[in-house]
Amino acid sequence: MTSPARTIGRIALGSVLLLAGTSHLTFAREEFAAQVPPWVPVDTDTVVVGSGLVELALGGALVALPKQRVAVGWVVAAFFVAIFPGNISQLVTRTDAFGLDSDRARAIRLVFQPLLVVWALWSTGAWKAWRESRVSRD
């Protein structure tokens, strides 16, 4: 069982990812391209399209697969960790995108990426399931 708050949080996060994935493929494609680190050895547009498709899949899974929410939560959290270097790169390279046009704004944004990881783990019950599995092993 999951709480109503967690269910709302999971569906809200799924909706955010669906919107982000859609924006990768349409109206914010250039903004997302600005976040791809220059050291990534893949065509920038390929990275943007690929990450957009992944976000669509993850967002859809969060909304449509409640019985797999724990596993999906871990995958979503890992995705947020995997894209964090792009946010760091945006700060280091001083790349303007999404209205982040100062080092301060780009640095503040870095704080929010770990919050997305926490949101994914909390709203899916992944963290709780992990803690409970550790207690049952003891």
Short mmCIF file of C-alpha atoms in Angstrom, two decimals:
data_model
loop_
_atom_site.label_atom_id
_atom_site.label_comp_id
_atom_site.label_asym_id
_atom_site.label_seq_id
_atom_site.Cartn_x
_atom_site.Cartn_y
_atom_site.Cartn_z
CA MET A 1 0.00 0.00 0.00
CA THR A 2 1.03 3.59 -0.53
CA SER A 3 -0.26 6.80 0.96
CA PRO A 4 -2.41 9.27 -0.96
CA ALA A 5 0.39 11.86 -0.63
CA ARG A 6 2.92 9.50 -2.19
CA THR A 7 0.50 8.61 -4.99
CA ILE A 8 -0.09 12.29 -5.76
CA GLY A 9 3.67 12.91 -5.62
CA ARG A 10 4.36 10.00 -7.98
CA ILE A 11 1.74 11.11 -10.50
CA ALA A 12 2.93 14.73 -10.26
CA LEU A 13 6.54 13.68 -10.89
CA GLY A 14 5.39 11.52 -13.79
CA SER A 15 3.53 14.52 -15.22
CA VAL A 16 6.62 16.71 -14.86
CA LEU A 17 8.70 14.12 -16.71
CA LEU A 18 6.08 13.80 -19.46
CA LEU A 19 6.11 17.57 -19.93
CA ALA A 20 9.92 17.69 -19.87
CA GLY A 21 10.17 14.84 -22.37
CA THR A 22 7.69 16.55 -24.68
CA SER A 23 9.59 19.82 -24.41
CA HIS A 24 12.86 18.03 -25.29
CA LEU A 25 11.30 17.00 -28.58
CA THR A 26 9.50 20.26 -29.36
CA PHE A 27 9.57 23.80 -27.97
CA ALA A 28 12.63 23.64 -25.66
CA ARG A 29 14.98 21.58 -27.80
CA GLU A 30 17.60 24.34 -28.10
CA GLU A 31 17.48 25.06 -24.37
CA PHE A 32 18.14 21.40 -23.58
CA ALA A 33 20.93 21.29 -26.18
CA ALA A 34 22.69 24.03 -24.20
CA GLN A 35 22.86 21.66 -21.22
CA VAL A 36 24.66 18.84 -23.02
CA PRO A 37 28.27 18.95 -21.83
CA PRO A 38 30.79 19.59 -24.61
CA TRP A 39 32.72 16.45 -23.63
CA VAL A 40 29.80 14.10 -24.43
CA PRO A 41 30.98 12.08 -27.47
CA VAL A 42 27.51 11.90 -29.04
CA ASP A 43 25.74 14.39 -31.30
CA THR A 44 24.02 16.99 -29.10
CA ASP A 45 20.64 16.65 -30.79
CA THR A 46 20.80 12.88 -30.40
CA VAL A 47 21.39 13.32 -26.66
CA VAL A 48 18.46 15.75 -26.39
CA VAL A 49 16.08 13.50 -28.33
CA GLY A 50 17.26 10.39 -26.48
CA SER A 51 16.90 11.95 -23.05
CA GLY A 52 13.49 13.29 -24.04
CA LEU A 53 12.34 9.81 -25.03
CA VAL A 54 13.68 8.41 -21.75
CA GLU A 55 11.79 11.10 -19.82
CA LEU A 56 8.59 10.25 -21.68
CA ALA A 57 9.05 6.56 -20.86
CA LEU A 58 9.85 7.22 -17.21
CA GLY A 59 7.00 9.70 -16.80
CA GLY A 60 4.59 7.26 -18.39
CA ALA A 61 5.85 4.45 -16.16
CA LEU A 62 5.38 6.55 -13.02
CA VAL A 63 1.79 7.28 -13.99
CA ALA A 64 0.72 4.01 -15.59
CA LEU A 65 2.63 1.30 -13.68
CA PRO A 66 1.77 1.72 -10.00
CA LYS A 67 2.54 -1.93 -9.20
CA GLN A 68 6.11 -1.43 -10.43
CA ARG A 69 6.49 1.94 -8.69
CA VAL A 70 9.42 0.88 -6.48
CA ALA A 71 11.55 -0.34 -9.39
CA VAL A 72 10.53 2.64 -11.50
CA GLY A 73 11.43 4.96 -8.61
CA TRP A 74 14.98 3.61 -8.53
CA VAL A 75 15.33 4.01 -12.30
CA VAL A 76 13.98 7.58 -12.20
CA ALA A 77 16.34 8.46 -9.34
CA ALA A 78 19.28 6.99 -11.30
CA PHE A 79 18.25 9.01 -14.35
CA PHE A 80 18.29 12.22 -12.32
CA VAL A 81 21.78 11.34 -11.07
CA ALA A 82 22.93 10.52 -14.61
CA ILE A 83 21.88 13.89 -16.02
CA PHE A 84 23.38 15.89 -13.14
CA PRO A 85 26.71 16.38 -14.98
CA GLY A 86 24.78 18.39 -17.58
CA ASN A 87 23.67 20.80 -14.87
CA ILE A 88 27.20 21.03 -13.52
CA SER A 89 28.52 21.62 -17.03
CA GLN A 90 26.03 24.43 -17.52
CA LEU A 91 27.47 26.14 -14.43
CA VAL A 92 31.12 25.49 -15.27
CA THR A 93 30.81 26.55 -18.90
CA ARG A 94 28.56 29.49 -17.97
CA THR A 95 25.99 28.44 -20.55
CA ASP A 96 22.73 30.38 -20.52
CA ALA A 97 19.59 28.26 -20.86
CA PHE A 98 16.12 28.26 -19.31
CA GLY A 99 16.66 31.78 -18.00
CA LEU A 100 19.68 30.71 -15.97
CA ASP A 101 21.88 33.59 -17.04
CA SER A 102 24.12 34.00 -14.00
CA ASP A 103 26.46 31.78 -12.04
CA ARG A 104 24.25 32.26 -9.00
CA ALA A 105 21.11 31.10 -10.83
CA ARG A 106 22.93 28.09 -12.29
CA ALA A 107 24.36 27.19 -8.87
CA ILE A 108 20.97 27.44 -7.18
CA ARG A 109 19.59 25.06 -9.79
CA LEU A 110 22.13 22.44 -8.75
CA VAL A 111 20.39 22.21 -5.37
CA PHE A 112 17.17 21.09 -7.02
CA GLN A 113 18.56 18.03 -8.78
CA PRO A 114 19.11 16.08 -5.52
CA LEU A 115 15.57 17.08 -4.52
CA LEU A 116 14.30 15.37 -7.68
CA VAL A 117 16.15 12.21 -6.63
CA VAL A 118 14.53 12.38 -3.20
CA TRP A 119 11.11 13.04 -4.78
CA ALA A 120 11.47 9.95 -6.99
CA LEU A 121 12.53 7.70 -4.10
CA TRP A 122 9.92 9.03 -1.66
CA SER A 123 6.91 9.19 -3.98
CA THR A 124 7.39 5.64 -5.26
CA GLY A 125 8.11 4.16 -1.85
CA ALA A 126 11.50 2.98 -3.12
CA TRP A 127 13.36 4.37 -0.12
CA LYS A 128 10.84 2.86 2.29
CA ALA A 129 11.01 -0.53 0.56
CA TRP A 130 14.81 -0.47 0.74
CA ARG A 131 14.77 0.37 4.47
CA GLU A 132 12.21 -2.34 5.16
CA SER A 133 14.25 -4.93 3.23
CA ARG A 134 17.31 -4.08 5.32
CA VAL A 135 15.35 -4.50 8.57
CA SER A 136 13.92 -7.85 7.46
CA ARG A 137 17.45 -9.16 6.72
CA ASP A 138 18.71 -8.36 10.22
#
